[in-house]
XYZ file of N, CA and C in Angstrom:
360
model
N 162.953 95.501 -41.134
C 163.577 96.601 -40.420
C 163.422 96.369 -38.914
N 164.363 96.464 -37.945
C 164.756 96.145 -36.777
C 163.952 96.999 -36.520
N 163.440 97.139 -35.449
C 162.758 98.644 -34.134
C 163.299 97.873 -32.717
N 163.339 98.902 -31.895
C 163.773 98.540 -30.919
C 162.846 99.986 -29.763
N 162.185 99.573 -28.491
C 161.466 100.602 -28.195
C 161.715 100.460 -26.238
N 162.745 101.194 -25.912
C 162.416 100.863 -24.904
C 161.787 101.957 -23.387
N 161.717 101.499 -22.608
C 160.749 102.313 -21.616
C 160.878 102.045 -20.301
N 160.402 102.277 -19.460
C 160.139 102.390 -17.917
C 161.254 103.498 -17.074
N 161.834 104.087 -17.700
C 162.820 104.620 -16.934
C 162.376 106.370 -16.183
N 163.320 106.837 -15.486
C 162.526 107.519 -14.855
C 163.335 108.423 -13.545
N 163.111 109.164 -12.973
C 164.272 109.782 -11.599
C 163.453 108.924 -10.648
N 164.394 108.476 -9.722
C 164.401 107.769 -8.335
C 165.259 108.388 -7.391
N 165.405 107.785 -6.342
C 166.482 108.166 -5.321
C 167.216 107.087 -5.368
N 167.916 107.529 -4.583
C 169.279 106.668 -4.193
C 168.684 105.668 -3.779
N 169.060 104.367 -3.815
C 168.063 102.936 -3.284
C 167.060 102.571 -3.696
N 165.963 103.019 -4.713
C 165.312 102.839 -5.510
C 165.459 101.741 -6.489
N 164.236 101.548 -7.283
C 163.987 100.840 -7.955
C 163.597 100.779 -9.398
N 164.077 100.642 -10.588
C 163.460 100.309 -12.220
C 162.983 99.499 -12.430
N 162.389 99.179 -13.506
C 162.119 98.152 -14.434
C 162.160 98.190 -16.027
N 163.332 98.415 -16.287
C 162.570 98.820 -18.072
C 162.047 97.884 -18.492
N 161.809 98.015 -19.862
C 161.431 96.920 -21.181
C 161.887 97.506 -22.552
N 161.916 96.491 -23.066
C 162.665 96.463 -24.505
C 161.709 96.015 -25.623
N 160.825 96.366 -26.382
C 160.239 95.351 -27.249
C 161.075 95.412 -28.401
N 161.027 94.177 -29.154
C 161.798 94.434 -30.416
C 160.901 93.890 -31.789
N 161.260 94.587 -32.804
C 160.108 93.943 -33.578
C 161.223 93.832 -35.209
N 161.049 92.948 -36.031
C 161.466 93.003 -36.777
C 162.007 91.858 -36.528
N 162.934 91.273 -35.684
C 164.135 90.362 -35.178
C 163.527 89.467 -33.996
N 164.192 88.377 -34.263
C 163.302 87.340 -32.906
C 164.511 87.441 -31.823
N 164.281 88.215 -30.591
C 165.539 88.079 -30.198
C 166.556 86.874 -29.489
N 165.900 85.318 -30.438
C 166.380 84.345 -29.558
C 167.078 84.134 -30.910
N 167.203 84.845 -31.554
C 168.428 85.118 -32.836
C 170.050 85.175 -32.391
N 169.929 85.686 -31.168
C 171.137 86.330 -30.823
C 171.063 86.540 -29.412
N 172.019 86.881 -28.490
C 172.213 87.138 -27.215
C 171.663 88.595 -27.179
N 170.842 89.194 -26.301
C 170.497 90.151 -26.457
C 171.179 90.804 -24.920
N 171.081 92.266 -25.062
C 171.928 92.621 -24.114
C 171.413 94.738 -23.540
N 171.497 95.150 -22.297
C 170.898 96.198 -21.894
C 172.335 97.392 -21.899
N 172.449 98.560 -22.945
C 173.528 99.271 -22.572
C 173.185 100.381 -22.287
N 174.323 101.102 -21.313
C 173.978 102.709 -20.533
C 175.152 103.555 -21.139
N 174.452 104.769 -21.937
C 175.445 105.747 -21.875
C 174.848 107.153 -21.020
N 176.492 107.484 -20.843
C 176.613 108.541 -19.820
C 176.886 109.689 -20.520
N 176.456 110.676 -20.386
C 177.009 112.740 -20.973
C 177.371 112.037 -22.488
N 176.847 111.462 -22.897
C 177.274 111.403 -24.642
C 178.770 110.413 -24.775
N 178.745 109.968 -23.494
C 180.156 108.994 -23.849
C 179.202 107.384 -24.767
N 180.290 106.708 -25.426
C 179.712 105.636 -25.847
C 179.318 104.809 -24.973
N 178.626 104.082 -25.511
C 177.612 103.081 -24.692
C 177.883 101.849 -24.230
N 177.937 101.519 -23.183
C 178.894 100.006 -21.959
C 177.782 99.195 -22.373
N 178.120 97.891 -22.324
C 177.306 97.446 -21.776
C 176.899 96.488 -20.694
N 176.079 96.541 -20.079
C 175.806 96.303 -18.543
C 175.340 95.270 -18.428
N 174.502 94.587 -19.515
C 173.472 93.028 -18.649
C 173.396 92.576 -19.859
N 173.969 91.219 -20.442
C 173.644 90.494 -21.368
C 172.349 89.087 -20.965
N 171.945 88.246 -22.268
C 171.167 87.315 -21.592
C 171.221 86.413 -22.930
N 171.497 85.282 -22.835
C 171.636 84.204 -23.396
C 170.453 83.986 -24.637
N 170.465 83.404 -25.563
C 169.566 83.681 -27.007
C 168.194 82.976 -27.130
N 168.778 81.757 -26.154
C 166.931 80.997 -26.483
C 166.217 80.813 -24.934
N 166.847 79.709 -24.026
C 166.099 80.270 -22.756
C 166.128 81.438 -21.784
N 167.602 82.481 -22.094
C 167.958 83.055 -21.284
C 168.278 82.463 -19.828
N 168.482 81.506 -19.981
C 168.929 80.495 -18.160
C 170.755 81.589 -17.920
N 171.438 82.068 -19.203
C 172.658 82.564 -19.085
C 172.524 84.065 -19.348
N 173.225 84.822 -17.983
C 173.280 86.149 -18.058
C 174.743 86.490 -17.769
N 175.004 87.677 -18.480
C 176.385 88.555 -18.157
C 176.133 89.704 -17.441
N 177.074 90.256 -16.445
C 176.664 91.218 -16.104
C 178.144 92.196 -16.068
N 178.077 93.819 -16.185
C 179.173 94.339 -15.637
C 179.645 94.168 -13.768
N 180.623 94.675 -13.695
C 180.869 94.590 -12.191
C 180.389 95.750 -11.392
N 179.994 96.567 -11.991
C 178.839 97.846 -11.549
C 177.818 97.582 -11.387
N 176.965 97.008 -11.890
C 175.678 96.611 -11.296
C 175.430 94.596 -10.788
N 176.286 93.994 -11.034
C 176.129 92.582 -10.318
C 175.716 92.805 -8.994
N 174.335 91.931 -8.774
C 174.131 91.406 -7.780
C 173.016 92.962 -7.483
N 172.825 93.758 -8.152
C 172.065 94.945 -8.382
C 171.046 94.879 -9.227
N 171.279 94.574 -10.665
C 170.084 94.139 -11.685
C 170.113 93.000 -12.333
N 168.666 93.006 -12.935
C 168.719 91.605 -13.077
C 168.038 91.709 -14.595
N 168.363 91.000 -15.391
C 168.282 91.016 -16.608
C 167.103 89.986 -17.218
N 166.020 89.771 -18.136
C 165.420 89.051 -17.870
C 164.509 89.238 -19.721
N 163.814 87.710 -20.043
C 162.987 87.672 -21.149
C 161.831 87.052 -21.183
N 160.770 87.574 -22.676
C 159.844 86.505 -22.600
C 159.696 86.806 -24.367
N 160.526 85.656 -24.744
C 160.469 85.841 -25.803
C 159.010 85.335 -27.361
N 157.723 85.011 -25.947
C 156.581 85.630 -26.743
C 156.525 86.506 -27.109
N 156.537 87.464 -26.278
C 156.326 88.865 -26.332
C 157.590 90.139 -27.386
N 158.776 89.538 -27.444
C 159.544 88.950 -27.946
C 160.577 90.892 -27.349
N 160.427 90.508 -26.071
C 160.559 91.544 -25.375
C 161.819 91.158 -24.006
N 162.646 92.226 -23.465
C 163.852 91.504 -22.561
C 163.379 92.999 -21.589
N 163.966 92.772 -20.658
C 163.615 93.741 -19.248
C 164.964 93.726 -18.552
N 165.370 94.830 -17.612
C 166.219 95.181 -16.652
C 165.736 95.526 -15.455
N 165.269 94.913 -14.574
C 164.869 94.773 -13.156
C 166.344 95.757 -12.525
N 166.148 97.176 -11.898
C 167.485 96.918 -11.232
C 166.812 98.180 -10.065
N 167.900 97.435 -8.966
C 167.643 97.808 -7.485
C 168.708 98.364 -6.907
N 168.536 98.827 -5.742
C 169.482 99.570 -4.899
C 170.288 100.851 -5.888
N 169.376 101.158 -6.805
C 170.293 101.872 -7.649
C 170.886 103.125 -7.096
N 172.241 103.376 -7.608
C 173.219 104.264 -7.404
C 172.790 105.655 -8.560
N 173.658 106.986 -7.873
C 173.703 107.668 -8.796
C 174.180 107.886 -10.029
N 175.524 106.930 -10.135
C 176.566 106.456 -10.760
C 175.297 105.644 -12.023
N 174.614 105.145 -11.622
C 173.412 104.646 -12.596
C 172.961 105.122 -13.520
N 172.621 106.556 -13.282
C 172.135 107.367 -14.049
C 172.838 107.555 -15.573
N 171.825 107.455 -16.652
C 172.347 107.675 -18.048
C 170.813 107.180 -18.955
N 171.249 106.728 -20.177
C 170.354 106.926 -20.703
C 170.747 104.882 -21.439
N 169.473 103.701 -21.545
C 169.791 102.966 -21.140
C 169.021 102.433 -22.396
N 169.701 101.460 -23.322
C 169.264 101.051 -24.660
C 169.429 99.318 -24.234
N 168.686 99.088 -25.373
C 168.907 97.191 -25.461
C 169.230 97.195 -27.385
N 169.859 95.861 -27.206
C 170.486 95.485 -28.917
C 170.690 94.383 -28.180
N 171.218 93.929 -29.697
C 171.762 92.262 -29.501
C 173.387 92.880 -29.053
N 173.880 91.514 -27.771
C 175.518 91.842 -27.180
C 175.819 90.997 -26.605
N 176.793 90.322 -25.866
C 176.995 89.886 -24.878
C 177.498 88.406 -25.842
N 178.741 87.602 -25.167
C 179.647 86.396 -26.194
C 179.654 86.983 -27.761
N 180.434 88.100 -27.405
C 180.836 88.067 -28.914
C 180.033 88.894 -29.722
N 178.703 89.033 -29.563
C 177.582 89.760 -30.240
C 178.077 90.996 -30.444
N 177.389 91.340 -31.417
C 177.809 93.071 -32.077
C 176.187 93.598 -31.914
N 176.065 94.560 -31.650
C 174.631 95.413 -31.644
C 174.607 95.172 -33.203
N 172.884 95.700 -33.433
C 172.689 96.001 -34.970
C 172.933 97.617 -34.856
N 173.166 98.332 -36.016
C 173.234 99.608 -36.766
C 172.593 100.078 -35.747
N 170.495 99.604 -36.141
C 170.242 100.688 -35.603
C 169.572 100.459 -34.014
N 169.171 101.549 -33.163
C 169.378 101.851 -32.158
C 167.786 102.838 -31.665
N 167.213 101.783 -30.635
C 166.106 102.842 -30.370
C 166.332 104.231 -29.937
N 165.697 105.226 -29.161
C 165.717 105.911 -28.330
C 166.192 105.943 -26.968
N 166.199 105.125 -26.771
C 166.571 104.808 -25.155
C 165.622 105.163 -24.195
N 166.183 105.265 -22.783
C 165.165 105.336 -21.754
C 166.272 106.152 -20.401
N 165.690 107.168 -20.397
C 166.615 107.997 -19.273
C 166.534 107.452 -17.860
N 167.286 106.972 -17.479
C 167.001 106.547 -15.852
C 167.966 107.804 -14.964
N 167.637 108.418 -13.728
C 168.152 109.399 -13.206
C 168.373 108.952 -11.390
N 169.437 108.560 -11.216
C 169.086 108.688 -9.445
C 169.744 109.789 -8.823
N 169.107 110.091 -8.104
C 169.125 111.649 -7.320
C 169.994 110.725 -5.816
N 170.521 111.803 -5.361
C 171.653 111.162 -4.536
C 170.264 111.934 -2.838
């Protein structure tokens, strides 16, 4: 059974800074491209930062946050992170990881997420 648990999120201001984390347990995530998605007021979920399956040397990003966050793994730990900066209010939502990115389909199921909030 997949779990997926992620965390660090939090209200900031405008220009501020995150870090989540993702642990995943069940699944090795160098199985698959793993990938960070944000939903907004209950709309479905984008997704924003992919990362390549075994070294992660390859990342995707949307055109909303490029050059803003940075996507990142250590697949000892068997865990992926979203470094993201200068964040906007437009940021704000509630911010999950699954497998995505070339093609990838998320699995079924779906942690909790992690509320990130920027205050303008």
């Amino acid at each position: 059974q997949v779990q997926l648990v992620e965390s660090g999120g939090g209200l900031v201001q405008t220009g501020g800074s995150l870090k989540l984390s993702c642990v995943v347990s069940g699944r090795a995530i160098t199985d698959n491209p793993m990938a960070w998605y944000r939903a907004v007021s209950g709309n479905e979920r984008e997704l924003v930062a992919a990362i390549s399956r075994l070294t992660g040397r390859n990342q995707q990003y949307s055109d909303s946050v490029t050059g803003r966050f940075r996507i990142s793994k250590d697949n000892s730990k068997n865990t992926i992170y979203l470094q993201m900066n200068n964040l906007k209010p437009q940021d704000t939502g509630v911010y999950y990881c699954n497998e995505g990115g070339w093609g990838a389909s998320p699995w079924e199921v779906w942690g909790q997420g992690t509320q990130v909030t920027v205050s303008s």
